Amino acid sequence: MCYSIPGKVLEVNDTLVTLDYFGEKRKARNELFQISCGEYAYAQGGFIIQKIPGVQAEAILDSWQELFFKLKEIDKRLARDSGTRYQKANQIRQRYHGNSCCVHGIIEFSNYCRNDCLYCGIQHKNLSLKRYRMEAAEIIDAAVYAVKKLGFKALVLQSGEDEYYDEDTLIAVVEGVMRQSPCLLTLSIGERSPDTFEALYRKGLRGVLLRFETSNPQIYATMKPGHSLNQRLELLVTLRKMGYLIMTGFLIGLPGWRKEDIIKDISLTAELGAEMFSFGPFIPCPDTPLAKEVQASLETALEVIAEARIRNPEAKILVTTALETLDKKNALQLGLMAGANSIMLNVTPSRYRQLYSIYPFRAGTDTAIESRIEFVVNLLQSLGRAPTDLGVS
Ligand code: SAH
């Protein structure tokens, strides 16, 4: 299974590489490999993440050639109308990004958390949850499996705020993954010191997924006792300056959240220079103080995707698992047709998947990853989307 198409290196200008994808040129930064013209490489998030032998690359490209152009035609056809807000957003997505779609895998490696975020099912105070932790070697093995066996080129490693993983352990994980199965690697572990993130960048980590959750400081302080929005935002700004690709966003429909907040939340995501917008509906979780609150609706979540796309044509916008959870059969397609162009598949080892219960009945927790991939690949093809990288402009 292959989620990204290798590009042929046309030009190397210091760390900036120009790649060719069937005649289309894309740029990517190369900080990790020795690379020269005529070689083949995979790029993700604007970074070269893997080299691939010429013979292997040409075989993959041969199998893609016909499909590549066919998919583009399907996508263009499906994006012709602009009557509704969703269609308008989808048309903008198509114009700015073509039919590219990023596919990330996510491994949730620990559900221990020192925090007590009111909305979150893995909060420290939830004593009814069975806790688990994957050891460093187990995390690396799961990542290597996702990259080498399942074909992922971009991975997110996520956990609660779990200090069991100190800086040395995190370094060992990043180093191990990047040595054995290079990919665009992102961590989502909550707040850590800038020094730790600096050290991880040096080992090849390139992405951080850290939502600011809400642009409203009062709601933030209520939802995350003992934390301040400013502290989170400062960290995000620091990480971006360090060179990280930032994935951030917010929860739609937290108690106290009003429709007027949509614009503020979207604007803050853009101001933070998010490489990828990641926002999802709030889903009340049993065993949390917000268990009886109202769930955000599918319509509102889709409206936010469309609004974010119309305001930020160049953004990558993710269909989050929470959105998929609202309608397991249709939400992924609806999100992709309302302006989104990225997806995330759960590749956590199946014995842990149900335990990472930030909210109940999460999409992708009860299906084997292989059949989930098949479903997603078929869906992407029916919508004319190709899992290519978008490059840097
Ligand atoms: N510890 C990491 C990861 C937290 S879990 C961090 O702090 O960034 C990942 C995301 O799940 C959170 O950022 C939050 O936006 C989302 N989440 C948590 N509880 C949720 C709920 N009840 N409904 C929807 N999303 C939720």
CSV table of C-alpha atoms and ligand atoms in Angstrom, one decimal:
chain,number,residue,atom,x,y,z
A,1,MET,CA,0.0,0.0,0.0
A,2,CYS,CA,1.4,3.4,-0.9
A,3,TYR,CA,0.2,6.7,0.4
A,4,SER,CA,2.6,9.0,-1.3
A,5,ILE,CA,4.1,9.2,-4.7
A,6,PRO,CA,7.9,9.4,-5.0
A,7,GLY,CA,9.2,12.5,-6.9
A,8,LYS,CA,12.2,12.6,-9.1
A,9,VAL,CA,14.9,15.1,-8.0
A,10,LEU,CA,15.2,17.8,-10.7
A,11,GLU,CA,17.3,20.4,-8.9
A,12,VAL,CA,19.2,20.7,-5.6
A,13,ASN,CA,19.8,24.1,-4.3
A,14,ASP,CA,21.5,23.9,-1.0
A,15,THR,CA,18.6,22.5,1.2
A,16,LEU,CA,15.9,23.2,-1.3
A,17,VAL,CA,15.1,20.4,-3.7
A,18,THR,CA,12.8,20.5,-6.7
A,19,LEU,CA,10.9,17.3,-7.3
A,20,ASP,CA,8.9,16.2,-10.4
A,21,TYR,CA,5.6,14.4,-10.1
A,22,PHE,CA,4.5,13.5,-13.7
A,23,GLY,CA,5.6,16.9,-15.0
A,24,GLU,CA,4.4,18.9,-11.9
A,25,LYS,CA,7.1,20.6,-10.0
A,26,ARG,CA,7.0,20.7,-6.2
A,27,LYS,CA,9.6,22.0,-3.8
A,28,ALA,CA,10.8,20.4,-0.6
A,29,ARG,CA,13.4,21.1,2.1
A,30,ASN,CA,16.1,18.5,2.6
A,31,GLU,CA,17.8,18.5,6.0
A,32,LEU,CA,18.3,14.8,6.5
A,33,PHE,CA,19.9,13.2,3.4
A,34,GLN,CA,22.6,13.4,0.8
A,35,ILE,CA,20.6,13.8,-2.4
A,36,SER,CA,21.4,14.5,-6.0
A,37,CYS,CA,19.6,15.1,-9.3
A,38,GLY,CA,18.0,12.0,-10.9
A,39,GLU,CA,17.4,10.3,-7.6
A,40,TYR,CA,13.9,9.6,-6.2
A,41,ALA,CA,12.5,10.7,-2.8
A,42,TYR,CA,9.3,11.0,-0.9
A,43,ALA,CA,8.4,14.4,0.5
A,44,GLN,CA,5.8,15.1,3.2
A,45,GLY,CA,4.9,18.5,4.7
A,46,GLY,CA,7.4,20.1,2.5
A,47,PHE,CA,10.3,18.0,3.8
A,48,ILE,CA,12.2,15.2,2.1
A,49,ILE,CA,11.5,12.2,4.4
A,50,GLN,CA,12.8,9.2,2.5
A,51,LYS,CA,15.0,8.3,-0.4
A,52,ILE,CA,13.9,5.4,-2.6
A,53,PRO,CA,16.0,3.3,-5.1
A,54,GLY,CA,15.3,4.3,-8.7
A,55,VAL,CA,14.0,0.9,-9.9
A,56,GLN,CA,11.5,0.7,-7.0
A,57,ALA,CA,10.4,4.3,-7.6
A,58,GLU,CA,9.9,3.8,-11.3
A,59,ALA,CA,7.8,0.7,-10.7
A,60,ILE,CA,5.5,2.7,-8.3
A,61,LEU,CA,5.3,5.6,-10.8
A,62,ASP,CA,4.4,3.2,-13.6
A,63,SER,CA,1.5,1.9,-11.6
A,64,TRP,CA,0.4,5.4,-10.8
A,65,GLN,CA,0.8,7.1,-14.1
A,66,GLU,CA,-2.7,6.5,-15.6
A,67,LEU,CA,-4.5,6.8,-12.3
A,68,PHE,CA,-2.7,10.1,-11.4
A,69,PHE,CA,-4.3,12.0,-14.3
A,70,LYS,CA,-7.7,10.1,-14.0
A,71,LEU,CA,-8.0,11.1,-10.4
A,72,LYS,CA,-7.3,14.8,-11.2
A,73,GLU,CA,-10.1,14.8,-13.7
A,74,ILE,CA,-12.6,13.2,-11.2
A,75,ASP,CA,-11.6,15.8,-8.6
A,76,LYS,CA,-12.0,18.7,-11.0
A,77,ARG,CA,-15.4,17.4,-12.1
A,78,LEU,CA,-16.7,17.0,-8.5
A,79,ALA,CA,-15.5,20.6,-7.7
A,80,ARG,CA,-17.3,22.2,-10.6
A,81,ASP,CA,-20.3,23.6,-8.6
A,82,SER,CA,-20.1,26.4,-6.1
A,83,GLY,CA,-23.7,26.9,-5.2
A,84,THR,CA,-23.5,26.0,-1.5
A,85,ARG,CA,-20.9,27.1,1.0
A,86,TYR,CA,-19.5,23.6,1.2
A,87,GLN,CA,-19.1,23.5,-2.6
A,88,LYS,CA,-17.5,26.9,-2.6
A,89,ALA,CA,-15.0,25.7,-0.1
A,90,ASN,CA,-14.3,22.5,-2.0
A,91,GLN,CA,-13.7,24.5,-5.2
A,92,ILE,CA,-11.2,26.7,-3.4
A,93,ARG,CA,-9.5,23.6,-2.0
A,94,GLN,CA,-9.3,22.1,-5.5
A,95,ARG,CA,-7.9,25.3,-7.1
A,96,TYR,CA,-5.2,25.8,-4.5
A,97,HIS,CA,-4.2,22.2,-3.8
A,98,GLY,CA,-5.2,20.2,-6.7
A,99,ASN,CA,-6.3,16.7,-5.7
A,100,SER,CA,-3.5,16.2,-3.1
A,101,CYS,CA,-4.5,14.6,0.2
A,102,CYS,CA,-2.2,14.1,3.2
A,103,VAL,CA,-2.7,10.8,5.0
A,104,HIS,CA,-1.3,10.6,8.5
A,105,GLY,CA,-1.1,7.7,10.8
A,106,ILE,CA,-1.6,8.2,14.6
A,107,ILE,CA,-0.2,6.0,17.3
A,108,GLU,CA,-1.6,6.7,20.8
A,109,PHE,CA,1.1,5.4,23.0
A,110,SER,CA,0.0,6.3,26.6
A,111,ASN,CA,-3.3,7.3,28.2
A,112,TYR,CA,-1.8,8.5,31.4
A,113,CYS,CA,-2.2,12.2,31.9
A,114,ARG,CA,-1.3,14.6,34.7
A,115,ASN,CA,-3.9,17.1,33.7
A,116,ASP,CA,-7.6,17.4,34.4
A,117,CYS,CA,-9.0,19.0,31.3
A,118,LEU,CA,-12.8,19.0,31.9
A,119,TYR,CA,-13.7,17.7,28.5
A,120,CYS,CA,-11.2,14.9,28.3
A,121,GLY,CA,-11.8,11.2,29.1
A,122,ILE,CA,-8.2,10.5,29.9
A,123,GLN,CA,-8.0,13.2,32.6
A,124,HIS,CA,-6.0,12.4,35.7
A,125,LYS,CA,-9.1,12.3,37.9
A,126,ASN,CA,-10.9,9.6,35.8
A,127,LEU,CA,-10.2,6.6,38.1
A,128,SER,CA,-12.5,4.3,36.1
A,129,LEU,CA,-10.2,4.2,33.1
A,130,LYS,CA,-7.8,1.4,32.6
A,131,ARG,CA,-4.4,3.0,31.9
A,132,TYR,CA,-1.7,1.8,29.5
A,133,ARG,CA,1.8,2.8,28.4
A,134,MET,CA,3.8,1.6,25.5
A,135,GLU,CA,7.5,1.2,26.2
A,136,ALA,CA,10.0,3.0,23.8
A,137,ALA,CA,10.8,-0.2,21.9
A,138,GLU,CA,7.1,-1.0,21.4
A,139,ILE,CA,6.4,2.5,20.1
A,140,ILE,CA,9.3,2.3,17.7
A,141,ASP,CA,8.0,-1.2,16.5
A,142,ALA,CA,4.5,0.2,15.9
A,143,ALA,CA,5.9,3.1,14.0
A,144,VAL,CA,8.2,0.9,11.9
A,145,TYR,CA,5.2,-1.4,11.1
A,146,ALA,CA,3.1,1.6,10.1
A,147,VAL,CA,5.8,2.9,7.7
A,148,LYS,CA,7.2,-0.3,6.4
A,149,LYS,CA,4.2,-2.6,6.3
A,150,LEU,CA,1.3,-0.2,5.9
A,151,GLY,CA,3.0,2.4,3.8
A,152,PHE,CA,2.5,5.5,5.9
A,153,LYS,CA,4.9,8.4,5.2
A,154,ALA,CA,3.6,10.7,8.0
A,155,LEU,CA,3.1,9.6,11.6
A,156,VAL,CA,1.8,11.3,14.8
A,157,LEU,CA,2.8,9.9,18.2
A,158,GLN,CA,0.2,11.1,20.8
A,159,SER,CA,-0.2,10.6,24.5
A,160,GLY,CA,-1.6,12.3,27.6
A,161,GLU,CA,0.8,14.6,29.4
A,162,ASP,CA,2.8,11.7,30.8
A,163,GLU,CA,6.1,12.5,32.4
A,164,TYR,CA,7.1,8.9,32.4
A,165,TYR,CA,8.5,9.7,29.0
A,166,ASP,CA,11.4,12.0,30.0
A,167,GLU,CA,13.6,13.8,27.4
A,168,ASP,CA,16.0,10.9,27.0
A,169,THR,CA,13.1,8.4,26.3
A,170,LEU,CA,11.5,10.8,23.8
A,171,ILE,CA,14.9,11.2,22.1
A,172,ALA,CA,15.3,7.4,21.9
A,173,VAL,CA,11.9,7.1,20.4
A,174,VAL,CA,12.4,9.8,17.7
A,175,GLU,CA,15.9,8.5,17.0
A,176,GLY,CA,14.7,4.9,16.7
A,177,VAL,CA,11.8,5.7,14.4
A,178,MET,CA,13.9,8.0,12.2
A,179,ARG,CA,16.7,5.5,11.9
A,180,GLN,CA,14.6,2.5,11.2
A,181,SER,CA,11.7,4.0,9.2
A,182,PRO,CA,12.2,7.7,8.3
A,183,CYS,CA,8.9,9.6,7.9
A,184,LEU,CA,7.4,13.0,8.7
A,185,LEU,CA,7.3,12.5,12.4
A,186,THR,CA,5.0,14.6,14.7
A,187,LEU,CA,4.6,14.5,18.5
A,188,SER,CA,1.5,15.4,20.3
A,189,ILE,CA,2.3,15.1,24.0
A,190,GLY,CA,1.1,18.4,25.4
A,191,GLU,CA,3.4,21.0,26.9
A,192,ARG,CA,7.1,20.3,27.4
A,193,SER,CA,10.1,22.7,27.7
A,194,PRO,CA,11.4,24.4,24.6
A,195,ASP,CA,14.8,22.7,25.3
A,196,THR,CA,13.2,19.3,25.0
A,197,PHE,CA,11.6,20.2,21.7
A,198,GLU,CA,14.9,21.7,20.5
A,199,ALA,CA,16.7,18.4,21.3
A,200,LEU,CA,14.0,16.4,19.5
A,201,TYR,CA,14.2,18.6,16.4
A,202,ARG,CA,17.9,17.8,16.2
A,203,LYS,CA,17.0,14.1,16.1
A,204,GLY,CA,14.6,14.6,13.1
A,205,LEU,CA,11.2,15.4,14.7
A,206,ARG,CA,9.6,17.9,12.4
A,207,GLY,CA,6.0,18.3,13.5
A,208,VAL,CA,4.1,19.2,16.7
A,209,LEU,CA,0.4,18.7,17.1
A,210,LEU,CA,-0.8,20.9,20.0
A,211,ARG,CA,-4.2,22.4,19.9
A,212,PHE,CA,-4.9,25.7,21.7
A,213,GLU,CA,-8.4,24.3,22.3
A,214,THR,CA,-10.1,27.7,22.4
A,215,SER,CA,-9.2,31.2,21.6
A,216,ASN,CA,-11.3,32.4,24.6
A,217,PRO,CA,-9.0,32.8,27.6
A,218,GLN,CA,-11.8,32.4,30.1
A,219,ILE,CA,-13.1,29.2,28.6
A,220,TYR,CA,-9.6,27.9,28.5
A,221,ALA,CA,-8.9,28.6,32.2
A,222,THR,CA,-12.2,26.9,33.1
A,223,MET,CA,-11.6,23.9,30.9
A,224,LYS,CA,-7.9,23.4,31.8
A,225,PRO,CA,-7.6,24.1,35.5
A,226,GLY,CA,-4.2,25.5,36.5
A,227,HIS,CA,-3.3,26.4,32.9
A,228,SER,CA,-3.4,29.5,30.8
A,229,LEU,CA,-4.0,30.1,27.2
A,230,ASN,CA,-1.0,32.4,27.0
A,231,GLN,CA,1.3,29.8,28.2
A,232,ARG,CA,0.1,27.4,25.4
A,233,LEU,CA,0.3,30.1,22.7
A,234,GLU,CA,3.8,31.1,23.7
A,235,LEU,CA,4.9,27.6,23.4
A,236,LEU,CA,3.3,27.3,19.9
A,237,VAL,CA,5.1,30.5,18.8
A,238,THR,CA,8.4,29.2,20.1
A,239,LEU,CA,8.0,25.9,18.4
A,240,ARG,CA,7.2,27.5,15.1
A,241,LYS,CA,10.3,29.7,15.4
A,242,MET,CA,12.4,26.5,16.0
A,243,GLY,CA,11.3,25.3,12.6
A,244,TYR,CA,8.5,22.9,13.5
A,245,LEU,CA,5.5,22.3,11.4
A,246,ILE,CA,2.6,23.3,13.7
A,247,MET,CA,-0.6,21.4,13.7
A,248,THR,CA,-3.1,23.3,15.9
A,249,GLY,CA,-6.7,24.2,16.3
A,250,PHE,CA,-9.6,24.1,18.7
A,251,LEU,CA,-12.6,22.2,20.0
A,252,ILE,CA,-15.9,23.2,18.4
A,253,GLY,CA,-18.8,23.6,20.8
A,254,LEU,CA,-17.2,23.6,24.2
A,255,PRO,CA,-19.6,24.8,27.0
A,256,GLY,CA,-19.6,28.6,26.7
A,257,TRP,CA,-18.5,28.5,23.1
A,258,ARG,CA,-20.7,30.6,20.7
A,259,LYS,CA,-21.0,30.6,16.9
A,260,GLU,CA,-19.3,34.0,16.9
A,261,ASP,CA,-16.2,32.2,18.3
A,262,ILE,CA,-15.8,30.3,15.0
A,263,ILE,CA,-14.1,33.3,13.3
A,264,LYS,CA,-11.8,34.0,16.3
A,265,ASP,CA,-10.8,30.4,16.6
A,266,ILE,CA,-10.1,30.1,12.9
A,267,SER,CA,-8.1,33.4,12.9
A,268,LEU,CA,-6.0,32.3,15.8
A,269,THR,CA,-5.1,29.1,14.0
A,270,ALA,CA,-4.0,31.1,11.0
A,271,GLU,CA,-2.1,33.6,13.1
A,272,LEU,CA,-0.1,30.8,14.7
A,273,GLY,CA,1.1,29.8,11.2
A,274,ALA,CA,-0.5,26.4,11.4
A,275,GLU,CA,0.8,24.1,8.7
A,276,MET,CA,-2.3,22.0,9.4
A,277,PHE,CA,-5.6,23.1,10.9
A,278,SER,CA,-6.9,20.5,13.3
A,279,PHE,CA,-10.2,21.2,14.9
A,280,GLY,CA,-13.0,18.8,15.9
A,281,PRO,CA,-16.4,18.7,17.6
A,282,PHE,CA,-16.6,18.5,21.3
A,283,ILE,CA,-18.1,15.1,22.2
A,284,PRO,CA,-19.2,14.7,25.9
A,285,CYS,CA,-17.4,12.0,27.7
A,286,PRO,CA,-18.7,9.8,30.5
A,287,ASP,CA,-16.7,10.1,33.8
A,288,THR,CA,-15.9,13.7,33.1
A,289,PRO,CA,-17.6,16.9,34.6
A,290,LEU,CA,-18.9,17.6,31.1
A,291,ALA,CA,-20.6,14.2,30.6
A,292,LYS,CA,-24.1,15.8,30.4
A,293,GLU,CA,-23.2,18.7,28.1
A,294,VAL,CA,-24.4,19.1,24.5
A,295,GLN,CA,-22.4,17.5,21.7
A,296,ALA,CA,-21.4,19.7,18.8
A,297,SER,CA,-23.3,18.9,15.6
A,298,LEU,CA,-22.0,17.5,12.4
A,299,GLU,CA,-23.4,20.5,10.5
A,300,THR,CA,-21.6,23.0,12.7
A,301,ALA,CA,-18.3,21.0,12.3
A,302,LEU,CA,-18.7,21.0,8.6
A,303,GLU,CA,-19.5,24.7,8.5
A,304,VAL,CA,-16.3,25.3,10.4
A,305,ILE,CA,-14.3,23.4,7.8
A,306,ALA,CA,-15.9,25.3,5.0
A,307,GLU,CA,-15.3,28.7,6.8
A,308,ALA,CA,-11.7,27.8,7.5
A,309,ARG,CA,-11.1,26.8,3.9
A,310,ILE,CA,-12.7,29.9,2.4
A,311,ARG,CA,-10.7,32.2,4.8
A,312,ASN,CA,-7.4,30.2,4.4
A,313,PRO,CA,-7.2,28.8,0.8
A,314,GLU,CA,-3.6,27.6,1.3
A,315,ALA,CA,-4.1,25.7,4.6
A,316,LYS,CA,-4.1,22.0,5.0
A,317,ILE,CA,-7.3,21.1,6.9
A,318,LEU,CA,-7.7,17.8,8.6
A,319,VAL,CA,-10.9,15.7,8.9
A,320,THR,CA,-10.4,14.8,12.6
A,321,THR,CA,-11.4,11.5,14.2
A,322,ALA,CA,-13.9,13.4,16.3
A,323,LEU,CA,-15.7,14.6,13.2
A,324,GLU,CA,-15.7,11.0,11.7
A,325,THR,CA,-17.2,9.8,15.0
A,326,LEU,CA,-20.3,11.9,14.5
A,327,ASP,CA,-21.2,9.9,11.4
A,328,LYS,CA,-18.9,6.9,10.9
A,329,LYS,CA,-20.2,6.2,7.4
A,330,ASN,CA,-20.3,9.6,5.8
A,331,ALA,CA,-18.4,12.2,7.8
A,332,LEU,CA,-15.0,11.6,6.2
A,333,GLN,CA,-16.5,12.1,2.8
A,334,LEU,CA,-18.5,15.1,3.9
A,335,GLY,CA,-15.4,16.7,5.4
A,336,LEU,CA,-13.3,16.2,2.3
A,337,MET,CA,-16.1,17.7,0.2
A,338,ALA,CA,-16.4,20.7,2.5
A,339,GLY,CA,-12.9,21.9,2.1
A,340,ALA,CA,-10.7,19.5,4.0
A,341,ASN,CA,-7.7,17.8,2.4
A,342,SER,CA,-6.0,15.7,5.1
A,343,ILE,CA,-6.9,12.7,7.1
A,344,MET,CA,-5.6,10.7,10.0
A,345,LEU,CA,-5.9,7.0,10.5
A,346,ASN,CA,-5.5,5.2,13.8
A,347,VAL,CA,-2.6,2.8,13.7
A,348,THR,CA,-2.3,2.3,17.5
A,349,PRO,CA,-1.9,-1.4,18.2
A,350,SER,CA,-5.4,-2.8,18.5
A,351,ARG,CA,-5.1,-3.9,22.2
A,352,TYR,CA,-4.7,-0.3,23.3
A,353,ARG,CA,-7.0,1.5,20.9
A,354,GLN,CA,-10.2,1.4,22.9
A,355,LEU,CA,-8.3,2.6,26.0
A,356,TYR,CA,-7.3,6.0,24.6
A,357,SER,CA,-10.9,7.1,25.2
A,358,ILE,CA,-10.7,10.9,25.2
A,359,TYR,CA,-14.4,10.6,24.2
A,360,PRO,CA,-16.6,7.5,23.6
A,361,PHE,CA,-17.2,5.4,20.5
A,362,ARG,CA,-14.2,7.0,18.6
A,363,ALA,CA,-14.1,6.2,14.8
A,364,GLY,CA,-11.4,3.8,13.8
A,365,THR,CA,-11.2,2.0,17.1
A,366,ASP,CA,-13.2,-1.1,16.2
A,367,THR,CA,-12.0,-1.8,12.7
A,368,ALA,CA,-8.8,-3.5,11.7
A,369,ILE,CA,-6.3,-1.0,10.2
A,370,GLU,CA,-6.0,-3.0,7.0
A,371,SER,CA,-9.8,-2.8,6.2
A,372,ARG,CA,-9.8,0.9,7.3
A,373,ILE,CA,-7.0,1.6,4.8
A,374,GLU,CA,-8.9,-0.2,2.1
A,375,PHE,CA,-12.1,1.8,2.9
A,376,VAL,CA,-10.1,5.1,2.9
A,377,VAL,CA,-8.2,4.4,-0.3
A,378,ASN,CA,-11.4,3.5,-2.1
A,379,LEU,CA,-13.1,6.6,-0.8
A,380,LEU,CA,-10.2,8.8,-1.9
A,381,GLN,CA,-10.2,7.3,-5.3
A,382,SER,CA,-13.9,7.8,-5.7
A,383,LEU,CA,-13.4,11.4,-4.9
A,384,GLY,CA,-10.5,11.8,-7.2
A,385,ARG,CA,-8.0,12.5,-4.4
A,386,ALA,CA,-4.4,11.3,-4.6
A,387,PRO,CA,-2.2,10.9,-1.5
A,388,THR,CA,0.6,13.3,-2.6
A,389,ASP,CA,2.7,15.8,-0.8
A,390,LEU,CA,2.0,19.5,-1.3
A,391,GLY,CA,5.5,20.9,-1.1
A,392,VAL,CA,6.6,24.3,0.1
A,393,SER,CA,5.7,27.3,-2.0
B,1,SAH,N1,-1.8,15.6,25.6
B,1,SAH,C1,-1.9,16.1,24.3
B,1,SAH,C2,-3.0,15.3,23.5
B,1,SAH,C3,-4.4,15.5,24.0
B,1,SAH,S1,-5.6,14.5,23.3
B,1,SAH,C4,-2.2,17.6,24.3
B,1,SAH,O1,-2.4,18.1,25.4
B,1,SAH,O2,-2.1,18.2,23.3
B,1,SAH,C5,-5.8,15.3,21.7
B,1,SAH,C6,-7.0,16.2,21.6
B,1,SAH,O3,-8.2,15.5,21.8
B,1,SAH,C7,-7.0,17.4,22.5
B,1,SAH,O4,-6.2,18.4,22.1
B,1,SAH,C8,-8.5,17.8,22.5
B,1,SAH,O5,-8.7,18.8,21.6
B,1,SAH,C9,-9.2,16.5,21.9
B,1,SAH,N2,-10.2,16.0,22.9
B,1,SAH,C10,-10.1,15.7,24.2
B,1,SAH,N3,-11.3,15.4,24.7
B,1,SAH,C11,-12.2,15.5,23.7
B,1,SAH,C12,-13.6,15.4,23.7
B,1,SAH,N4,-14.4,15.0,24.8
B,1,SAH,N5,-14.3,15.6,22.5
B,1,SAH,C13,-13.5,15.9,21.4
B,1,SAH,N6,-12.2,16.1,21.4
B,1,SAH,C14,-11.6,15.9,22.6
